[in-house]
mmCIF file of C-alpha atoms in Angstrom:
data_model
loop_
_atom_site.group_PDB
_atom_site.id
_atom_site.type_symbol
_atom_site.label_atom_id
_atom_site.label_comp_id
_atom_site.label_asym_id
_atom_site.label_seq_id
_atom_site.Cartn_x
_atom_site.Cartn_y
_atom_site.Cartn_z
ATOM 1 C CA UNK P 1 45.285 25.137 -26.018
ATOM 2 C CA UNK P 2 44.365 21.499 -26.724
ATOM 3 C CA UNK P 3 41.281 19.890 -25.225
ATOM 4 C CA UNK P 4 41.965 18.276 -21.882
ATOM 5 C CA UNK P 5 41.996 14.527 -21.505
ATOM 6 C CA UNK P 6 39.285 12.804 -19.501
ATOM 7 C CA UNK P 7 41.894 12.172 -16.810
ATOM 8 C CA UNK P 8 42.211 15.922 -16.280
ATOM 9 C CA UNK P 9 38.563 16.683 -15.570
ATOM 10 C CA UNK P 10 38.113 18.774 -12.401
ATOM 11 C CA UNK P 11 36.590 16.041 -10.228
ATOM 12 C CA UNK P 12 39.456 13.607 -10.823
ATOM 13 C CA UNK P 13 42.324 13.125 -8.409
ATOM 14 C CA UNK P 14 40.845 14.423 -5.138
ATOM 15 C CA UNK P 15 41.899 11.437 -3.043
ATOM 16 C CA UNK P 16 45.334 11.352 -4.687
ATOM 17 C CA UNK P 17 45.767 15.058 -3.930
ATOM 18 C CA UNK P 18 44.758 14.603 -0.307
ATOM 19 C CA UNK P 19 47.203 11.710 0.155
ATOM 20 C CA UNK P 20 50.035 14.263 -0.168
ATOM 21 C CA UNK P 21 48.429 16.812 2.160
ATOM 22 C CA UNK P 22 50.424 15.977 5.326
ATOM 23 C CA UNK P 23 53.783 16.096 3.537
ATOM 24 C CA UNK P 24 53.303 18.886 0.995
ATOM 25 C CA UNK P 25 50.068 20.860 0.922
ATOM 26 C CA UNK P 26 49.480 21.371 4.655
ATOM 27 C CA UNK P 27 52.889 22.801 5.646
ATOM 28 C CA UNK P 28 52.990 25.131 2.654
ATOM 29 C CA UNK P 29 49.391 26.274 3.130
ATOM 30 C CA UNK P 30 50.035 26.997 6.794
ATOM 31 C CA UNK P 31 52.892 29.265 5.720
ATOM 32 C CA UNK P 32 50.666 30.976 3.136
ATOM 33 C CA UNK P 33 47.886 31.631 5.652
ATOM 34 C CA UNK P 34 50.411 32.925 8.183
ATOM 35 C CA UNK P 35 51.779 35.329 5.545
ATOM 36 C CA UNK P 36 48.239 36.603 4.896
ATOM 37 C CA UNK P 37 47.977 37.521 8.592
ATOM 38 C CA UNK P 38 44.304 36.569 8.832
ATOM 39 C CA UNK P 39 42.609 38.292 11.750
ATOM 40 C CA UNK P 40 39.509 37.458 13.773
ATOM 41 C CA UNK P 41 36.344 38.595 12.005
ATOM 42 C CA UNK P 42 37.852 38.899 8.534
ATOM 43 C CA UNK P 43 36.440 37.700 5.227
ATOM 44 C CA UNK P 44 38.854 35.399 3.383
ATOM 45 C CA UNK P 45 38.886 33.872 -0.101
ATOM 46 C CA UNK P 46 40.695 30.560 -0.685
ATOM 47 C CA UNK P 47 41.533 30.349 -4.401
ATOM 48 C CA UNK P 48 41.549 26.778 -5.718
ATOM 49 C CA UNK P 49 40.883 25.556 -2.203
ATOM 50 C CA UNK P 50 41.239 21.873 -3.143
ATOM 51 C CA UNK P 51 40.779 19.692 -0.045
ATOM 52 C CA UNK P 52 41.055 22.551 2.420
ATOM 53 C CA UNK P 53 44.733 22.801 3.331
ATOM 54 C CA UNK P 54 44.446 26.596 3.381
ATOM 55 C CA UNK P 55 40.737 26.822 4.124
ATOM 56 C CA UNK P 56 40.955 25.152 7.531
ATOM 57 C CA UNK P 57 43.697 27.304 9.104
ATOM 58 C CA UNK P 58 42.188 30.458 7.591
ATOM 59 C CA UNK P 59 38.791 29.626 9.114
ATOM 60 C CA UNK P 60 40.368 28.891 12.481
ATOM 61 C CA UNK P 61 42.108 32.262 12.491
ATOM 62 C CA UNK P 62 39.065 34.197 11.238
ATOM 63 C CA UNK P 63 36.958 32.711 14.026
ATOM 64 C CA UNK P 64 33.157 32.490 14.270
ATOM 65 C CA UNK P 65 32.739 36.176 13.442
ATOM 66 C CA UNK P 66 34.769 35.805 10.237
ATOM 67 C CA UNK P 67 34.077 33.860 7.083
ATOM 68 C CA UNK P 68 35.980 31.893 4.436
ATOM 69 C CA UNK P 69 34.775 31.241 0.897
ATOM 70 C CA UNK P 70 36.498 28.132 -0.460
ATOM 71 C CA UNK P 71 36.327 28.173 -4.264
ATOM 72 C CA UNK P 72 37.427 25.379 -6.578
ATOM 73 C CA UNK P 73 36.374 23.817 -9.871
ATOM 74 C CA UNK P 74 36.245 20.345 -8.288
ATOM 75 C CA UNK P 75 33.228 19.179 -6.280
ATOM 76 C CA UNK P 76 35.178 16.101 -5.170
ATOM 77 C CA UNK P 77 37.948 18.250 -3.704
ATOM 78 C CA UNK P 78 35.456 20.514 -1.954
ATOM 79 C CA UNK P 79 33.568 17.538 -0.520
ATOM 80 C CA UNK P 80 36.748 16.441 1.270
ATOM 81 C CA UNK P 81 37.395 19.988 2.465
ATOM 82 C CA UNK P 82 33.839 20.313 3.765
ATOM 83 C CA UNK P 83 34.118 17.023 5.653
ATOM 84 C CA UNK P 84 37.253 18.317 7.391
ATOM 85 C CA UNK P 85 35.550 21.577 8.329
ATOM 86 C CA UNK P 86 32.549 19.722 9.728
ATOM 87 C CA UNK P 87 34.782 17.375 11.732
ATOM 88 C CA UNK P 88 36.441 20.398 13.336
ATOM 89 C CA UNK P 89 33.132 22.147 14.002
ATOM 90 C CA UNK P 90 33.947 25.072 11.720
ATOM 91 C CA UNK P 91 30.711 26.776 10.763
ATOM 92 C CA UNK P 92 32.275 29.836 9.152
ATOM 93 C CA UNK P 93 33.133 28.315 5.760
ATOM 94 C CA UNK P 94 31.152 28.199 2.514
ATOM 95 C CA UNK P 95 32.186 25.909 -0.339
ATOM 96 C CA UNK P 96 31.620 26.935 -3.944
ATOM 97 C CA UNK P 97 32.207 24.958 -7.119
ATOM 98 C CA UNK P 98 33.298 27.695 -9.497
ATOM 99 C CA UNK P 99 36.237 28.821 -11.569
ATOM 100 C CA UNK P 100 38.001 31.353 -9.289
ATOM 101 C CA UNK P 101 38.648 33.535 -12.334
ATOM 102 C CA UNK P 102 34.872 33.969 -12.655
ATOM 103 C CA UNK P 103 33.834 33.939 -9.005
ATOM 104 C CA UNK P 104 31.791 36.952 -7.874
ATOM 105 C CA UNK P 105 31.479 37.412 -4.087
ATOM 106 C CA UNK P 106 28.741 39.128 -2.114
ATOM 107 C CA UNK P 107 31.255 41.527 -0.572
ATOM 108 C CA UNK P 108 34.954 42.345 -0.813
ATOM 109 C CA UNK P 109 37.530 40.248 1.032
ATOM 110 C CA UNK P 110 40.030 41.305 3.651
ATOM 111 C CA UNK P 111 42.443 38.609 2.504
ATOM 112 C CA UNK P 112 42.881 35.970 -0.173
ATOM 113 C CA UNK P 113 45.098 32.890 -0.038
ATOM 114 C CA UNK P 114 46.117 30.362 -2.644
ATOM 115 C CA UNK P 115 48.382 27.340 -2.306
ATOM 116 C CA UNK P 116 49.770 26.951 -5.865
ATOM 117 C CA UNK P 117 46.281 27.735 -7.150
ATOM 118 C CA UNK P 118 47.244 30.697 -9.313
ATOM 119 C CA UNK P 119 49.298 28.286 -11.443
ATOM 120 C CA UNK P 120 46.045 26.585 -12.467
ATOM 121 C CA UNK P 121 44.556 29.755 -13.955
ATOM 122 C CA UNK P 122 44.215 29.281 -17.705
ATOM 123 C CA UNK P 123 44.756 33.015 -18.243
ATOM 124 C CA UNK P 124 47.011 33.721 -15.301
ATOM 125 C CA UNK P 125 47.326 37.503 -15.648
ATOM 126 C CA UNK P 126 43.627 38.167 -16.213
ATOM 127 C CA UNK P 127 42.604 35.620 -13.588
ATOM 128 C CA UNK P 128 44.854 37.129 -10.948
ATOM 129 C CA UNK P 129 43.677 40.630 -11.826
ATOM 130 C CA UNK P 130 40.121 39.458 -11.155
ATOM 131 C CA UNK P 131 41.128 37.957 -7.809
ATOM 132 C CA UNK P 132 42.899 41.157 -6.746
ATOM 133 C CA UNK P 133 39.800 43.208 -7.580
ATOM 134 C CA UNK P 134 37.834 41.146 -5.060
ATOM 135 C CA UNK P 135 39.956 42.542 -2.219
ATOM 136 C CA UNK P 136 38.938 45.603 -0.261
ATOM 137 C CA UNK P 137 41.360 48.547 -0.323
ATOM 138 C CA UNK P 138 44.227 47.540 1.945
ATOM 139 C CA UNK P 139 43.406 43.856 1.638
ATOM 140 C CA UNK P 140 46.175 41.240 1.390
ATOM 141 C CA UNK P 141 46.793 38.304 -0.864
ATOM 142 C CA UNK P 142 49.254 35.516 -0.062
ATOM 143 C CA UNK P 143 50.191 32.744 -2.477
ATOM 144 C CA UNK P 144 52.674 29.940 -2.947
ATOM 145 C CA UNK P 145 54.373 28.917 -6.181
ATOM 146 C CA UNK P 146 57.210 26.523 -6.901
ATOM 147 C CA UNK P 147 60.759 27.837 -6.531
ATOM 148 C CA UNK P 148 63.315 27.742 -9.333
ATOM 149 C CA UNK P 149 64.480 24.163 -9.864
ATOM 150 C CA UNK P 150 61.705 22.628 -7.763
ATOM 151 C CA UNK P 151 59.809 19.804 -9.465
ATOM 152 C CA UNK P 152 62.285 19.790 -12.379
ATOM 153 C CA UNK P 153 63.400 16.201 -11.803
ATOM 154 C CA UNK P 154 59.849 14.993 -11.206
ATOM 155 C CA UNK P 155 58.482 16.806 -14.237
ATOM 156 C CA UNK P 156 61.243 15.490 -16.466
ATOM 157 C CA UNK P 157 60.588 11.905 -15.426
ATOM 158 C CA UNK P 158 56.860 12.327 -15.933
ATOM 159 C CA UNK P 159 57.191 13.910 -19.378
ATOM 160 C CA UNK P 160 59.595 11.173 -20.480
ATOM 161 C CA UNK P 161 57.178 8.558 -19.175
ATOM 162 C CA UNK P 162 54.223 10.132 -20.999
ATOM 163 C CA UNK P 163 56.230 9.970 -24.221
ATOM 164 C CA UNK P 164 57.226 6.354 -23.553
ATOM 165 C CA UNK P 165 53.726 5.235 -22.626
ATOM 166 C CA UNK P 166 51.843 7.174 -25.273
ATOM 167 C CA UNK P 167 49.679 5.199 -27.676
ATOM 168 C CA UNK P 168 49.972 5.759 -31.407
ATOM 169 C CA UNK P 169 47.005 8.120 -31.522
ATOM 170 C CA UNK P 170 48.453 10.768 -29.231
ATOM 171 C CA UNK P 171 51.070 13.285 -30.330
ATOM 172 C CA UNK P 172 53.537 14.229 -27.611
ATOM 173 C CA UNK P 173 53.862 17.838 -28.704
ATOM 174 C CA UNK P 174 50.797 19.132 -26.859
ATOM 175 C CA UNK P 175 51.717 17.630 -23.520
ATOM 176 C CA UNK P 176 53.449 20.760 -22.246
ATOM 177 C CA UNK P 177 50.789 23.170 -23.510
ATOM 178 C CA UNK P 178 48.968 23.257 -20.165
ATOM 179 C CA UNK P 179 48.933 25.913 -17.444
ATOM 180 C CA UNK P 180 50.696 23.824 -14.797
ATOM 181 C CA UNK P 181 53.928 23.768 -16.838
ATOM 182 C CA UNK P 182 54.008 27.200 -18.466
ATOM 183 C CA UNK P 183 52.739 29.117 -15.435
ATOM 184 C CA UNK P 184 55.182 27.385 -13.106
ATOM 185 C CA UNK P 185 58.113 28.453 -15.255
ATOM 186 C CA UNK P 186 56.860 32.053 -15.463
ATOM 187 C CA UNK P 187 56.954 32.563 -11.695
ATOM 188 C CA UNK P 188 59.794 30.265 -10.622
ATOM 189 C CA UNK P 189 62.079 32.865 -9.059
ATOM 190 C CA UNK P 190 61.717 35.505 -6.385
ATOM 191 C CA UNK P 191 62.269 38.334 -8.866
ATOM 192 C CA UNK P 192 59.779 36.989 -11.422
ATOM 193 C CA UNK P 193 57.131 36.448 -8.789
ATOM 194 C CA UNK P 194 57.641 39.884 -7.242
ATOM 195 C CA UNK P 195 57.549 41.606 -10.623
ATOM 196 C CA UNK P 196 54.383 39.718 -11.613
ATOM 197 C CA UNK P 197 52.549 40.638 -8.418
ATOM 198 C CA UNK P 198 53.584 44.274 -8.726
ATOM 199 C CA UNK P 199 52.323 44.250 -12.315
ATOM 200 C CA UNK P 200 48.971 43.163 -10.907
ATOM 201 C CA UNK P 201 48.896 46.402 -8.910
ATOM 202 C CA UNK P 202 49.937 44.938 -5.555
ATOM 203 C CA UNK P 203 52.170 46.965 -3.248
ATOM 204 C CA UNK P 204 54.591 46.125 -0.426
ATOM 205 C CA UNK P 205 55.236 42.753 -2.055
ATOM 206 C CA UNK P 206 57.405 40.422 0.006
ATOM 207 C CA UNK P 207 58.695 37.025 -1.135
ATOM 208 C CA UNK P 208 60.260 34.354 1.057
ATOM 209 C CA UNK P 209 61.708 30.961 0.209
ATOM 210 C CA UNK P 210 60.420 27.796 1.856
ATOM 211 C CA UNK P 211 62.739 24.808 1.488
ATOM 212 C CA UNK P 212 60.943 21.464 1.408
ATOM 213 C CA UNK P 213 62.063 18.001 0.328
ATOM 214 C CA UNK P 214 59.741 14.993 0.443
ATOM 215 C CA UNK P 215 60.833 11.364 0.014
ATOM 216 C CA UNK P 216 58.286 9.643 -2.217
ATOM 217 C CA UNK P 217 57.821 5.945 -2.730
ATOM 218 C CA UNK P 218 56.374 5.068 -6.154
ATOM 219 C CA UNK P 219 52.722 4.974 -5.078
ATOM 220 C CA UNK P 220 52.833 8.420 -3.515
ATOM 221 C CA UNK P 221 54.807 9.820 -6.443
ATOM 222 C CA UNK P 222 52.064 8.611 -8.783
ATOM 223 C CA UNK P 223 49.467 10.182 -6.482
ATOM 224 C CA UNK P 224 51.335 13.477 -6.827
ATOM 225 C CA UNK P 225 51.029 13.191 -10.606
ATOM 226 C CA UNK P 226 47.328 12.278 -10.456
ATOM 227 C CA UNK P 227 46.342 14.745 -7.753
ATOM 228 C CA UNK P 228 48.197 17.832 -8.921
ATOM 229 C CA UNK P 229 47.965 19.954 -12.055
ATOM 230 C CA UNK P 230 50.266 17.419 -13.709
ATOM 231 C CA UNK P 231 47.181 15.312 -14.275
ATOM 232 C CA UNK P 232 46.588 17.479 -17.342
ATOM 233 C CA UNK P 233 49.647 15.858 -18.936
ATOM 234 C CA UNK P 234 48.291 12.328 -18.666
ATOM 235 C CA UNK P 235 46.392 10.347 -21.303
ATOM 236 C CA UNK P 236 42.690 9.673 -20.896
ATOM 237 C CA UNK P 237 42.491 5.980 -21.761
ATOM 238 C CA UNK P 238 43.030 3.484 -18.947
ATOM 239 C CA UNK P 239 45.469 1.389 -20.973
ATOM 240 C CA UNK P 240 47.633 4.361 -21.917
ATOM 241 C CA UNK P 241 47.541 5.633 -18.348
ATOM 242 C CA UNK P 242 48.826 2.302 -17.037
ATOM 243 C CA UNK P 243 51.623 2.296 -19.601
ATOM 244 C CA UNK P 244 52.650 5.752 -18.447
ATOM 245 C CA UNK P 245 52.546 4.661 -14.809
ATOM 246 C CA UNK P 246 54.753 1.648 -15.470
ATOM 247 C CA UNK P 247 57.260 3.771 -17.392
ATOM 248 C CA UNK P 248 57.192 6.423 -14.669
ATOM 249 C CA UNK P 249 57.771 4.016 -11.783
ATOM 250 C CA UNK P 250 60.614 2.315 -13.639
ATOM 251 C CA UNK P 251 62.344 5.672 -14.084
ATOM 252 C CA UNK P 252 61.553 6.847 -10.571
ATOM 253 C CA UNK P 253 63.243 4.095 -8.603
ATOM 254 C CA UNK P 254 62.649 3.349 -4.937
ATOM 255 C CA UNK P 255 64.360 6.329 -3.273
ATOM 256 C CA UNK P 256 63.121 9.399 -5.122
ATOM 257 C CA UNK P 257 63.130 12.684 -3.205
ATOM 258 C CA UNK P 258 60.780 15.419 -4.423
ATOM 259 C CA UNK P 259 62.212 18.911 -4.395
ATOM 260 C CA UNK P 260 59.132 20.871 -3.289
ATOM 261 C CA UNK P 261 60.947 24.124 -2.604
ATOM 262 C CA UNK P 262 58.449 26.968 -2.753
ATOM 263 C CA UNK P 263 58.101 30.728 -2.753
ATOM 264 C CA UNK P 264 55.624 32.385 -0.384
ATOM 265 C CA UNK P 265 54.562 35.870 -1.461
ATOM 266 C CA UNK P 266 52.267 38.453 0.057
ATOM 267 C CA UNK P 267 51.113 41.756 -1.382
ATOM 268 C CA UNK P 268 48.602 44.491 -0.571
ATOM 269 C CA UNK P 269 45.781 45.908 -2.680
ATOM 270 C CA UNK P 270 45.956 49.681 -2.710
ATOM 271 C CA UNK P 271 43.812 50.814 -5.641
ATOM 272 C CA UNK P 272 44.178 54.334 -6.919
ATOM 273 C CA UNK P 273 41.617 56.623 -5.336
#
């Protein structure tokens, strides 16, 4: 896997990510947390918590006697999430800058949630296996991934724009060799997602579709590119980044509608005795 550009460092893009929270991240995360069926007093892990779209509803459901560990590689993302928790008076959340694939908790979790976060795992199978092992026997995990066909138009425009805006020192061939693209394709159907979760040892796996379309004006579309895993596709130099943005906005037009259709899956951890 090629080295990431400076633009893809973990602390980049937090404000751009959060700009899309009302339209994209919050409604999907609410569905994920609902699927996890978080109960009062439970311990919950939020995998790649970002700016707290899943952390906040999970903490509200767990209540003062429960606890949520919000784990993400980005301090900037977690700072925004922590500010939201403080504003709501939620004292049952801890924020940890860590790679979720290497996170080691003090005790097992009753539930884990992740809003598209598993797609960011560099070794998705091994990373998810580690996350599942953090659940107590009978614990649940609920995740969202993109549905088949979702993001295709957006991704195509962005990849074309990266190629058009690339400077002479950057080869285009490594642009798709990042987790956000390959992992998305691996899980982009109900059957693929169900099979993958069952291969991780989860039982009683259920998958539901969540239809979502979001009109995006050019500024918000660019924020989606900067604030999501697609940031890994972008060049590091400011000049090259601006060339890509200009090419992208020219291709996008003024009335682009993002297909954000998603799959919400939940499974149970029943390890062999």
